[in-house]
């Protein structure tokens, strides 16, 4: 039987086991066609409460068990992601509108996240401290307890597993709430993988739902850490709610990342790099290149080359034909994208390519003559739009790059690498890529943004230990202490 055979999960959620929920069901829709592929159960507030109680009890045994057992489950999960990659990729393509290459990237990274998480269990988890008293003083990292993971639609598998895997490896239980638009590839697939990998019952629960389910998850007493990936507006609400309950919230939010093109850049490669940065997965990536800052000496040629790329990229149903871009996730998001483009043109920007759509298929778009009053330049578009702005010197480039509330990713294209590094040091951002575009991710690398892009690098590599454990101070005396009263 296939891993994702719907007899396991159709119309259900996981509250201990696959369960028909009181909240009813939601159809799983293919954005490219509008076809209903399946249905998923909607978790209610009572479901969240029940799952949290079960998770809190199961977590204690999971954490106390041998660390080798946890590592073995994570390694088996990594193997299973590889073994079932093609099946999972088909769901990613149909459910999220991804092209096959992007879906393959997701399953590859998912396996890597599991292997890296398995290695976390053997990392040093504390240190010995000096003490003025006759005692051994030390710190150690202990599991946070129950972790709530709220994941988005755009890279559903990766943005769920990158929190689920390390949280489990470090001895936590997890409540996973995927976006309803990608509840299979971002939720069911992860749940089924860990069931097959031998994860004990009740350690991982699947709770599909909307904003109300997320709010309940944040407020549930047993949940001590929230891992949220999504828009800045939603992240502010999650962070504020978590603070009210004195919980840590790790927020990976939106961006409007800049690609700075210096006059010595190779423009042939730059156009390819820039097109990938802005048009990969229809621009629906937090790291998408949202602002192209180009030196005046090469701006005209750069725009011509980038527009040529945009005009020749194919857009269509990635499940049926070989295309470069698939559909926007839904009509609400498409209307937002086109509204920002239209408003920018009305305020004086010029279309060099694109700006049109059919159904949910939006043409890759290049806009020039943008200013601070151009919405597609100043706001996060989350669509395949490349606004180009010209600068005359490095000081102006720095001023433009930093004139944003976001601080996620930065790309710099130049033949002078040291000048690129020097420039990068002047732009506050969580990620920097010299001679590359802004969309990059690896399981071993800390990931996160600053300011409106989130609360810093809290995902990936050793950053996961800080994210999903608590620091405990312990002292040990050879004999019972004596006090004067």
Short mmCIF file of C-alpha atoms in Angstrom, two decimals:
data_model
loop_
_atom_site.label_atom_id
_atom_site.label_comp_id
_atom_site.label_asym_id
_atom_site.label_seq_id
_atom_site.Cartn_x
_atom_site.Cartn_y
_atom_site.Cartn_z
CA UNK A 1 0.00 0.00 0.00
CA UNK A 2 1.27 3.48 -0.86
CA UNK A 3 2.46 5.68 1.99
CA UNK A 4 -0.15 8.33 1.27
CA UNK A 5 -3.04 6.01 0.43
CA UNK A 6 -6.03 8.06 1.57
CA UNK A 7 -7.66 5.15 3.37
CA UNK A 8 -5.35 6.12 6.27
CA UNK A 9 -6.32 9.75 6.51
CA UNK A 10 -9.19 10.92 4.26
CA UNK A 11 -11.29 13.45 6.20
CA UNK A 12 -9.27 12.93 9.37
CA UNK A 13 -6.71 14.48 11.71
CA UNK A 14 -4.38 12.83 14.22
CA UNK A 15 -5.37 13.20 17.86
CA UNK A 16 -3.48 10.20 19.17
CA UNK A 17 -4.59 8.28 16.10
CA UNK A 18 -6.30 9.02 12.79
CA UNK A 19 -9.62 10.46 13.95
CA UNK A 20 -12.77 11.87 12.39
CA UNK A 21 -13.05 15.35 13.89
CA UNK A 22 -16.07 17.27 15.09
CA UNK A 23 -14.91 20.23 13.03
CA UNK A 24 -15.87 18.53 9.78
CA UNK A 25 -13.66 18.37 6.72
CA UNK A 26 -12.02 20.65 4.20
CA UNK A 27 -11.42 19.75 0.54
CA UNK A 28 -7.85 19.43 -0.70
CA UNK A 29 -7.86 21.48 -3.92
CA UNK A 30 -5.42 21.47 -6.83
CA UNK A 31 -4.83 25.16 -7.68
CA UNK A 32 -3.86 24.46 -11.30
CA UNK A 33 -7.23 22.88 -12.13
CA UNK A 34 -9.59 23.54 -9.24
CA UNK A 35 -10.09 19.78 -8.87
CA UNK A 36 -10.78 18.34 -5.41
CA UNK A 37 -8.08 15.77 -4.70
CA UNK A 38 -9.20 14.60 -1.25
CA UNK A 39 -10.40 15.97 2.08
CA UNK A 40 -8.75 16.57 5.43
CA UNK A 41 -10.24 16.75 8.93
CA UNK A 42 -10.49 20.09 10.73
CA UNK A 43 -9.20 20.08 14.31
CA UNK A 44 -11.39 21.82 16.88
CA UNK A 45 -10.29 23.53 20.10
CA UNK A 46 -11.27 20.35 21.96
CA UNK A 47 -9.09 18.31 19.60
CA UNK A 48 -6.12 20.57 20.31
CA UNK A 49 -6.66 20.24 24.06
CA UNK A 50 -6.92 16.45 23.86
CA UNK A 51 -3.83 16.18 21.66
CA UNK A 52 -1.86 18.41 24.02
CA UNK A 53 -2.76 16.25 27.03
CA UNK A 54 -1.74 13.08 25.21
CA UNK A 55 1.45 14.69 23.93
CA UNK A 56 2.50 15.91 27.38
CA UNK A 57 2.20 12.41 28.83
CA UNK A 58 3.93 10.71 25.90
CA UNK A 59 6.76 13.26 25.85
CA UNK A 60 8.09 12.23 29.23
CA UNK A 61 8.69 8.63 28.20
CA UNK A 62 10.04 9.71 24.81
CA UNK A 63 12.58 12.03 26.45
CA UNK A 64 13.65 9.53 29.12
CA UNK A 65 14.33 6.77 26.63
CA UNK A 66 17.81 6.13 25.18
CA UNK A 67 18.92 8.89 22.85
CA UNK A 68 19.93 6.17 20.40
CA UNK A 69 16.26 5.23 20.03
CA UNK A 70 15.33 8.78 19.04
CA UNK A 71 18.21 8.94 16.58
CA UNK A 72 17.15 5.64 15.02
CA UNK A 73 13.59 6.90 14.43
CA UNK A 74 14.92 10.06 12.77
CA UNK A 75 17.31 8.09 10.53
CA UNK A 76 14.50 5.76 9.47
CA UNK A 77 12.34 8.80 8.71
CA UNK A 78 15.09 10.18 6.48
CA UNK A 79 15.32 6.88 4.64
CA UNK A 80 11.55 6.80 4.19
CA UNK A 81 11.48 10.30 2.71
CA UNK A 82 13.93 9.06 0.11
CA UNK A 83 12.08 5.78 -0.50
CA UNK A 84 8.70 7.50 -0.95
CA UNK A 85 10.05 10.64 -2.60
CA UNK A 86 8.21 10.28 -5.91
CA UNK A 87 4.85 9.74 -4.24
CA UNK A 88 5.31 12.74 -1.94
CA UNK A 89 6.56 14.88 -4.83
CA UNK A 90 3.39 14.19 -6.82
CA UNK A 91 1.35 15.57 -3.94
CA UNK A 92 3.58 18.63 -3.61
CA UNK A 93 3.20 19.36 -7.33
CA UNK A 94 -0.56 19.01 -7.40
CA UNK A 95 -1.38 20.51 -4.00
CA UNK A 96 0.98 23.52 -3.96
CA UNK A 97 1.47 24.18 -7.69
CA UNK A 98 5.19 23.42 -7.48
CA UNK A 99 7.22 22.38 -10.50
CA UNK A 100 8.72 18.87 -10.16
CA UNK A 101 12.23 20.18 -9.52
CA UNK A 102 11.04 22.19 -6.54
CA UNK A 103 9.13 19.17 -5.21
CA UNK A 104 12.28 17.05 -5.53
CA UNK A 105 14.19 19.73 -3.62
CA UNK A 106 11.65 19.48 -0.81
CA UNK A 107 11.89 15.71 -0.36
CA UNK A 108 15.69 15.88 -0.52
CA UNK A 109 15.83 18.57 2.15
CA UNK A 110 13.26 16.68 4.27
CA UNK A 111 15.52 13.64 4.35
CA UNK A 112 18.52 15.81 5.20
CA UNK A 113 16.61 17.52 8.01
CA UNK A 114 15.89 14.12 9.56
CA UNK A 115 19.51 12.98 9.30
CA UNK A 116 20.77 16.26 10.77
CA UNK A 117 18.19 15.99 13.57
CA UNK A 118 19.39 12.45 14.35
CA UNK A 119 22.89 13.87 14.81
CA UNK A 120 21.65 16.46 17.32
CA UNK A 121 21.19 13.83 20.01
CA UNK A 122 24.96 13.34 20.32
CA UNK A 123 25.85 17.04 20.48
CA UNK A 124 27.17 18.38 23.80
CA UNK A 125 24.16 19.61 25.75
CA UNK A 126 25.81 21.52 28.59
CA UNK A 127 28.94 22.82 30.27
CA UNK A 128 30.70 22.79 33.63
CA UNK A 129 30.73 26.19 35.35
CA UNK A 130 33.14 27.63 37.93
CA UNK A 131 31.69 27.97 41.43
CA UNK A 132 32.83 29.77 44.58
CA UNK A 133 31.13 27.05 46.62
CA UNK A 134 32.42 23.51 47.28
CA UNK A 135 30.22 21.93 44.64
CA UNK A 136 30.05 20.86 41.04
CA UNK A 137 28.15 23.46 39.02
CA UNK A 138 26.90 22.71 35.53
CA UNK A 139 24.26 23.50 32.93
CA UNK A 140 22.46 21.08 30.70
CA UNK A 141 19.86 21.34 27.99
CA UNK A 142 16.53 19.63 28.63
CA UNK A 143 13.57 19.23 26.27
CA UNK A 144 11.11 22.13 26.21
CA UNK A 145 8.23 19.66 26.50
CA UNK A 146 5.48 20.03 23.89
CA UNK A 147 6.29 22.10 20.80
CA UNK A 148 3.63 23.65 18.57
CA UNK A 149 4.60 23.90 14.90
CA UNK A 150 2.58 26.15 12.58
CA UNK A 151 3.73 25.80 8.97
CA UNK A 152 2.76 27.65 5.73
CA UNK A 153 1.69 26.57 2.24
CA UNK A 154 4.57 27.67 0.05
CA UNK A 155 7.28 25.11 0.86
CA UNK A 156 5.02 22.89 2.95
CA UNK A 157 7.15 19.81 3.52
CA UNK A 158 10.42 21.59 4.31
CA UNK A 159 8.88 24.29 6.48
CA UNK A 160 7.11 21.67 8.57
CA UNK A 161 9.83 19.05 8.91
CA UNK A 162 12.58 21.55 9.73
CA UNK A 163 10.90 22.12 13.11
CA UNK A 164 9.25 18.74 13.64
CA UNK A 165 12.42 16.67 13.16
CA UNK A 166 14.79 18.52 15.53
CA UNK A 167 12.06 19.01 18.14
CA UNK A 168 11.42 15.25 18.19
CA UNK A 169 15.12 14.38 18.19
CA UNK A 170 15.72 16.56 21.24
CA UNK A 171 13.04 14.76 23.25
CA UNK A 172 9.94 16.88 22.68
CA UNK A 173 6.45 15.95 21.59
CA UNK A 174 4.97 17.98 18.71
CA UNK A 175 1.59 19.32 17.67
CA UNK A 176 1.76 20.12 13.94
CA UNK A 177 -0.70 22.52 12.29
CA UNK A 178 -0.10 22.68 8.54
CA UNK A 179 -1.71 25.25 6.26
CA UNK A 180 -5.05 23.92 5.09
CA UNK A 181 -4.11 24.56 1.46
CA UNK A 182 -1.24 22.06 1.71
CA UNK A 183 -2.35 19.82 4.55
CA UNK A 184 -1.30 16.63 2.77
CA UNK A 185 2.22 17.47 1.62
CA UNK A 186 2.86 19.63 4.71
CA UNK A 187 1.09 17.45 7.26
CA UNK A 188 -0.14 14.01 6.26
CA UNK A 189 3.17 13.13 4.58
CA UNK A 190 5.15 13.99 7.73
CA UNK A 191 2.71 12.11 9.97
CA UNK A 192 2.76 8.99 7.83
CA UNK A 193 6.56 9.00 7.55
CA UNK A 194 6.99 9.05 11.33
CA UNK A 195 4.33 6.43 11.86
CA UNK A 196 6.19 4.14 9.48
CA UNK A 197 9.51 5.07 11.13
CA UNK A 198 8.30 3.72 14.48
CA UNK A 199 7.66 6.92 16.41
CA UNK A 200 5.75 6.02 19.59
CA UNK A 201 2.06 6.85 19.73
CA UNK A 202 1.01 10.34 20.86
CA UNK A 203 4.44 11.94 20.40
CA UNK A 204 3.34 13.64 17.15
CA UNK A 205 -0.17 14.91 16.39
CA UNK A 206 -1.57 16.39 13.18
CA UNK A 207 -4.05 19.24 13.68
CA UNK A 208 -5.11 20.86 10.38
CA UNK A 209 -7.04 24.07 10.81
CA UNK A 210 -7.24 27.79 10.26
CA UNK A 211 -6.23 30.79 12.33
CA UNK A 212 -8.54 29.77 15.17
CA UNK A 213 -6.78 26.42 15.48
CA UNK A 214 -3.43 28.19 15.52
CA UNK A 215 -4.61 30.58 18.24
CA UNK A 216 -5.80 27.65 20.34
CA UNK A 217 -2.47 25.90 19.85
CA UNK A 218 -0.58 28.97 21.09
CA UNK A 219 -2.82 29.32 24.15
CA UNK A 220 -2.80 25.64 25.17
CA UNK A 221 -0.96 25.36 28.51
CA UNK A 222 1.01 22.20 27.70
CA UNK A 223 2.61 23.80 24.64
CA UNK A 224 5.74 25.61 25.80
CA UNK A 225 7.40 26.60 22.51
CA UNK A 226 5.83 27.83 19.28
CA UNK A 227 7.61 27.48 15.96
CA UNK A 228 5.81 29.64 13.41
CA UNK A 229 6.59 30.26 9.76
CA UNK A 230 4.36 32.63 7.82
CA UNK A 231 3.56 36.24 7.09
CA UNK A 232 4.82 39.09 9.23
CA UNK A 233 1.26 40.20 10.02
CA UNK A 234 0.30 36.75 11.29
CA UNK A 235 3.64 36.36 13.06
CA UNK A 236 3.07 39.54 15.06
CA UNK A 237 -0.21 38.09 16.34
CA UNK A 238 1.40 34.76 17.19
CA UNK A 239 4.28 36.47 18.98
CA UNK A 240 1.95 38.72 20.97
CA UNK A 241 -0.28 35.81 21.96
CA UNK A 242 2.70 33.67 22.98
CA UNK A 243 4.06 36.52 25.10
CA UNK A 244 0.74 36.76 26.94
CA UNK A 245 1.19 33.13 27.93
CA UNK A 246 4.92 33.57 28.70
CA UNK A 247 5.94 31.21 25.91
CA UNK A 248 8.86 31.36 23.53
CA UNK A 249 7.88 31.92 19.91
CA UNK A 250 10.38 31.36 17.12
CA UNK A 251 9.09 33.43 14.22
CA UNK A 252 10.33 33.05 10.64
CA UNK A 253 8.40 35.69 8.74
CA UNK A 254 8.23 37.60 5.48
CA UNK A 255 10.83 39.50 3.54
CA UNK A 256 11.51 41.91 0.73
CA UNK A 257 15.04 40.82 -0.03
CA UNK A 258 17.41 42.81 -2.19
CA UNK A 259 19.76 41.65 -4.92
CA UNK A 260 22.51 44.25 -5.44
CA UNK A 261 24.10 44.17 -8.89
CA UNK A 262 27.42 46.00 -9.05
CA UNK A 263 28.78 47.33 -12.36
CA UNK A 264 31.43 44.59 -12.67
CA UNK A 265 28.88 41.75 -12.47
CA UNK A 266 28.58 39.22 -15.30
CA UNK A 267 25.21 40.33 -16.73
CA UNK A 268 24.51 37.15 -18.64
CA UNK A 269 24.74 35.16 -15.42
CA UNK A 270 23.10 37.94 -13.45
CA UNK A 271 19.91 37.72 -15.50
CA UNK A 272 19.68 33.99 -14.87
CA UNK A 273 20.45 34.41 -11.18
CA UNK A 274 17.92 37.23 -10.82
CA UNK A 275 15.17 35.38 -12.69
CA UNK A 276 15.56 32.39 -10.39
CA UNK A 277 15.54 34.64 -7.31
CA UNK A 278 12.28 36.36 -8.29
CA UNK A 279 10.37 33.70 -10.22
CA UNK A 280 11.21 30.41 -8.44
CA UNK A 281 7.94 28.85 -7.24
CA UNK A 282 6.03 31.84 -8.60
CA UNK A 283 7.83 34.12 -6.15
CA UNK A 284 6.00 32.46 -3.25
CA UNK A 285 9.08 32.13 -1.03
CA UNK A 286 9.96 34.29 1.96
CA UNK A 287 13.50 34.78 0.55
CA UNK A 288 12.32 35.76 -2.94
CA UNK A 289 14.31 38.56 -4.55
CA UNK A 290 11.79 41.37 -4.14
CA UNK A 291 14.05 44.30 -5.00
CA UNK A 292 16.68 44.43 -7.75
CA UNK A 293 19.13 47.23 -7.01
CA UNK A 294 21.26 47.76 -10.11
CA UNK A 295 24.13 50.15 -10.81
CA UNK A 296 23.25 52.83 -13.36
CA UNK A 297 26.08 51.79 -15.71
CA UNK A 298 24.51 48.39 -16.37
CA UNK A 299 20.83 48.94 -15.51
CA UNK A 300 19.45 49.17 -19.04
CA UNK A 301 21.18 46.01 -20.24
CA UNK A 302 20.23 44.21 -17.04
CA UNK A 303 16.55 45.04 -17.48
CA UNK A 304 16.62 43.94 -21.12
CA UNK A 305 18.20 40.61 -20.25
CA UNK A 306 15.89 39.99 -17.27
CA UNK A 307 12.79 40.91 -19.30
CA UNK A 308 13.92 38.56 -22.06
CA UNK A 309 14.20 35.76 -19.51
CA UNK A 310 10.74 36.54 -18.14
CA UNK A 311 9.12 36.60 -21.57
CA UNK A 312 10.49 33.17 -22.45
CA UNK A 313 9.59 31.33 -19.23
CA UNK A 314 6.69 28.92 -19.59
CA UNK A 315 3.74 29.05 -17.19
CA UNK A 316 1.24 26.24 -16.78
CA UNK A 317 0.09 23.12 -14.94
CA UNK A 318 3.26 21.44 -13.61
CA UNK A 319 1.46 18.13 -13.19
CA UNK A 320 0.63 17.93 -16.90
CA UNK A 321 3.44 19.72 -18.75
CA UNK A 322 7.03 20.87 -18.41
CA UNK A 323 6.85 24.47 -17.21
CA UNK A 324 9.02 26.95 -15.32
CA UNK A 325 6.20 28.40 -13.21
CA UNK A 326 3.01 26.86 -11.89
CA UNK A 327 -0.11 28.54 -10.49
CA UNK A 328 -0.40 31.05 -7.65
CA UNK A 329 -1.81 29.19 -4.62
CA UNK A 330 -5.31 30.75 -4.76
CA UNK A 331 -7.33 33.66 -6.14
CA UNK A 332 -6.89 35.79 -3.03
CA UNK A 333 -3.12 35.71 -3.39
CA UNK A 334 -3.31 36.29 -7.15
CA UNK A 335 -5.50 39.35 -6.64
CA UNK A 336 -3.01 40.70 -4.12
CA UNK A 337 -0.10 40.23 -6.55
CA UNK A 338 -1.89 41.84 -9.48
CA UNK A 339 -3.19 44.65 -7.29
CA UNK A 340 0.35 45.57 -6.23
CA UNK A 341 1.58 45.48 -9.83
CA UNK A 342 -1.35 47.55 -11.09
CA UNK A 343 -0.99 50.13 -8.31
CA UNK A 344 2.72 50.46 -9.07
CA UNK A 345 2.13 51.07 -12.76
CA UNK A 346 -0.56 53.60 -11.94
CA UNK A 347 1.95 55.45 -9.74
CA UNK A 348 4.50 55.70 -12.56
CA UNK A 349 6.33 52.36 -12.76
CA UNK A 350 6.84 50.78 -16.19
CA UNK A 351 6.18 47.20 -17.22
CA UNK A 352 9.16 45.65 -19.00
CA UNK A 353 7.57 42.18 -19.06
CA UNK A 354 4.52 40.36 -17.75
CA UNK A 355 1.79 41.92 -15.65
CA UNK A 356 -0.86 39.57 -17.05
CA UNK A 357 -2.48 36.33 -15.95
CA UNK A 358 -4.89 33.56 -16.91
CA UNK A 359 -6.81 31.77 -14.17
CA UNK A 360 -4.19 31.39 -11.38
CA UNK A 361 -1.24 31.48 -13.78
CA UNK A 362 0.60 34.79 -13.43
CA UNK A 363 3.24 35.74 -15.99
CA UNK A 364 6.73 36.50 -14.60
CA UNK A 365 6.84 40.27 -14.37
CA UNK A 366 9.62 42.86 -14.55
CA UNK A 367 8.93 46.46 -13.43
CA UNK A 368 11.22 49.45 -13.88
CA UNK A 369 11.13 53.10 -12.83
CA UNK A 370 10.03 52.11 -9.33
CA UNK A 371 10.25 54.45 -6.36
CA UNK A 372 9.38 54.44 -2.68
CA UNK A 373 5.77 55.01 -3.70
CA UNK A 374 5.63 51.81 -5.81
CA UNK A 375 3.77 49.16 -3.75
CA UNK A 376 5.35 46.25 -5.65
CA UNK A 377 8.76 47.57 -4.61
CA UNK A 378 8.12 48.52 -0.99
CA UNK A 379 5.83 45.62 0.01
CA UNK A 380 6.33 41.86 0.03
CA UNK A 381 4.53 40.75 -3.14
CA UNK A 382 4.78 36.95 -2.75
CA UNK A 383 4.41 36.58 -6.48
CA UNK A 384 6.64 36.40 -9.59
CA UNK A 385 7.47 40.11 -9.74
CA UNK A 386 10.92 41.69 -10.15
CA UNK A 387 11.03 45.47 -9.47
CA UNK A 388 14.29 47.08 -10.67
CA UNK A 389 15.69 50.25 -9.10
CA UNK A 390 18.86 52.07 -10.14
CA UNK A 391 21.65 53.34 -7.87
CA UNK A 392 24.72 55.43 -8.70
CA UNK A 393 27.24 54.50 -5.97
CA UNK A 394 27.73 52.14 -3.02
CA UNK A 395 26.39 54.63 -0.51
CA UNK A 396 23.11 54.81 -2.37
CA UNK A 397 23.03 51.02 -2.74
CA UNK A 398 23.37 50.62 1.03
CA UNK A 399 20.70 53.26 1.66
CA UNK A 400 18.25 51.53 -0.66
CA UNK A 401 19.01 48.03 0.63
CA UNK A 402 18.45 49.07 4.24
CA UNK A 403 15.32 51.15 3.58
CA UNK A 404 12.95 48.31 4.49
CA UNK A 405 11.41 46.95 7.67
CA UNK A 406 12.57 43.45 6.67
CA UNK A 407 15.93 41.79 7.15
CA UNK A 408 15.85 38.25 5.77
CA UNK A 409 18.18 37.65 2.82
CA UNK A 410 20.64 39.63 0.68
CA UNK A 411 22.35 38.78 -2.60
CA UNK A 412 25.31 40.68 -4.07
CA UNK A 413 26.67 40.12 -7.59
CA UNK A 414 30.20 41.36 -8.20
CA UNK A 415 33.60 40.33 -9.52
CA UNK A 416 35.19 41.79 -6.37
CA UNK A 417 34.25 39.37 -3.60
CA UNK A 418 35.89 41.40 -0.84
CA UNK A 419 33.96 44.49 -1.88
CA UNK A 420 30.82 42.35 -1.78
CA UNK A 421 31.56 41.22 1.76
CA UNK A 422 32.28 44.77 2.86
CA UNK A 423 28.98 45.90 1.37
CA UNK A 424 27.10 43.03 3.06
CA UNK A 425 28.40 44.07 6.48
CA UNK A 426 26.55 47.36 6.10
CA UNK A 427 23.13 45.80 5.46
CA UNK A 428 21.37 44.20 8.48
CA UNK A 429 20.08 40.81 7.36
CA UNK A 430 19.97 37.22 8.56
CA UNK A 431 21.35 35.65 5.37
CA UNK A 432 23.92 36.87 2.86
CA UNK A 433 24.88 35.29 -0.48
CA UNK A 434 27.79 36.73 -2.45
CA UNK A 435 27.47 36.01 -6.18
CA UNK A 436 24.15 34.27 -5.72
CA UNK A 437 20.49 35.17 -5.47
CA UNK A 438 18.51 35.36 -2.24
CA UNK A 439 16.71 31.98 -2.22
CA UNK A 440 19.01 29.46 -0.52
CA UNK A 441 18.55 26.90 2.25
CA UNK A 442 20.49 23.97 3.72
CA UNK A 443 19.62 21.70 6.62
CA UNK A 444 23.01 22.32 8.29
CA UNK A 445 22.79 26.12 8.21
CA UNK A 446 21.09 28.37 10.80
CA UNK A 447 18.19 30.15 9.13
CA UNK A 448 16.21 33.24 10.09
CA UNK A 449 15.77 36.96 9.64
CA UNK A 450 15.85 40.19 11.57
CA UNK A 451 13.31 42.91 12.38
CA UNK A 452 10.03 42.32 10.48
CA UNK A 453 11.50 39.09 9.05
CA UNK A 454 11.51 37.34 12.41
CA UNK A 455 13.35 36.63 15.62
CA UNK A 456 16.72 35.57 14.21
CA UNK A 457 18.38 32.30 13.18
CA UNK A 458 16.39 29.72 15.10
CA UNK A 459 16.21 26.88 12.59
CA UNK A 460 18.95 24.63 11.24
CA UNK A 461 22.17 23.17 12.58
CA UNK A 462 23.07 23.83 16.21
CA UNK A 463 20.48 26.65 16.36
CA UNK A 464 17.88 23.90 16.81
CA UNK A 465 19.27 23.09 20.25
CA UNK A 466 18.57 26.60 21.44
CA UNK A 467 15.16 26.59 19.77
CA UNK A 468 13.76 23.37 21.23
CA UNK A 469 15.42 22.94 24.63
CA UNK A 470 15.64 24.84 27.91
CA UNK A 471 18.82 25.51 29.91
CA UNK A 472 18.88 24.05 33.42
CA UNK A 473 21.43 24.91 36.12
CA UNK A 474 22.40 22.03 38.41
CA UNK A 475 24.74 21.92 41.43
CA UNK A 476 26.02 18.84 43.23
CA UNK A 477 27.68 18.70 46.69
CA UNK A 478 29.49 15.67 48.07
CA UNK A 479 27.73 16.18 51.42
CA UNK A 480 24.58 17.93 52.53
CA UNK A 481 25.07 21.70 52.94
CA UNK A 482 25.14 23.27 56.41
CA UNK A 483 23.66 26.72 57.10
CA UNK A 484 23.74 28.98 60.24
CA UNK A 485 20.01 28.66 60.88
#
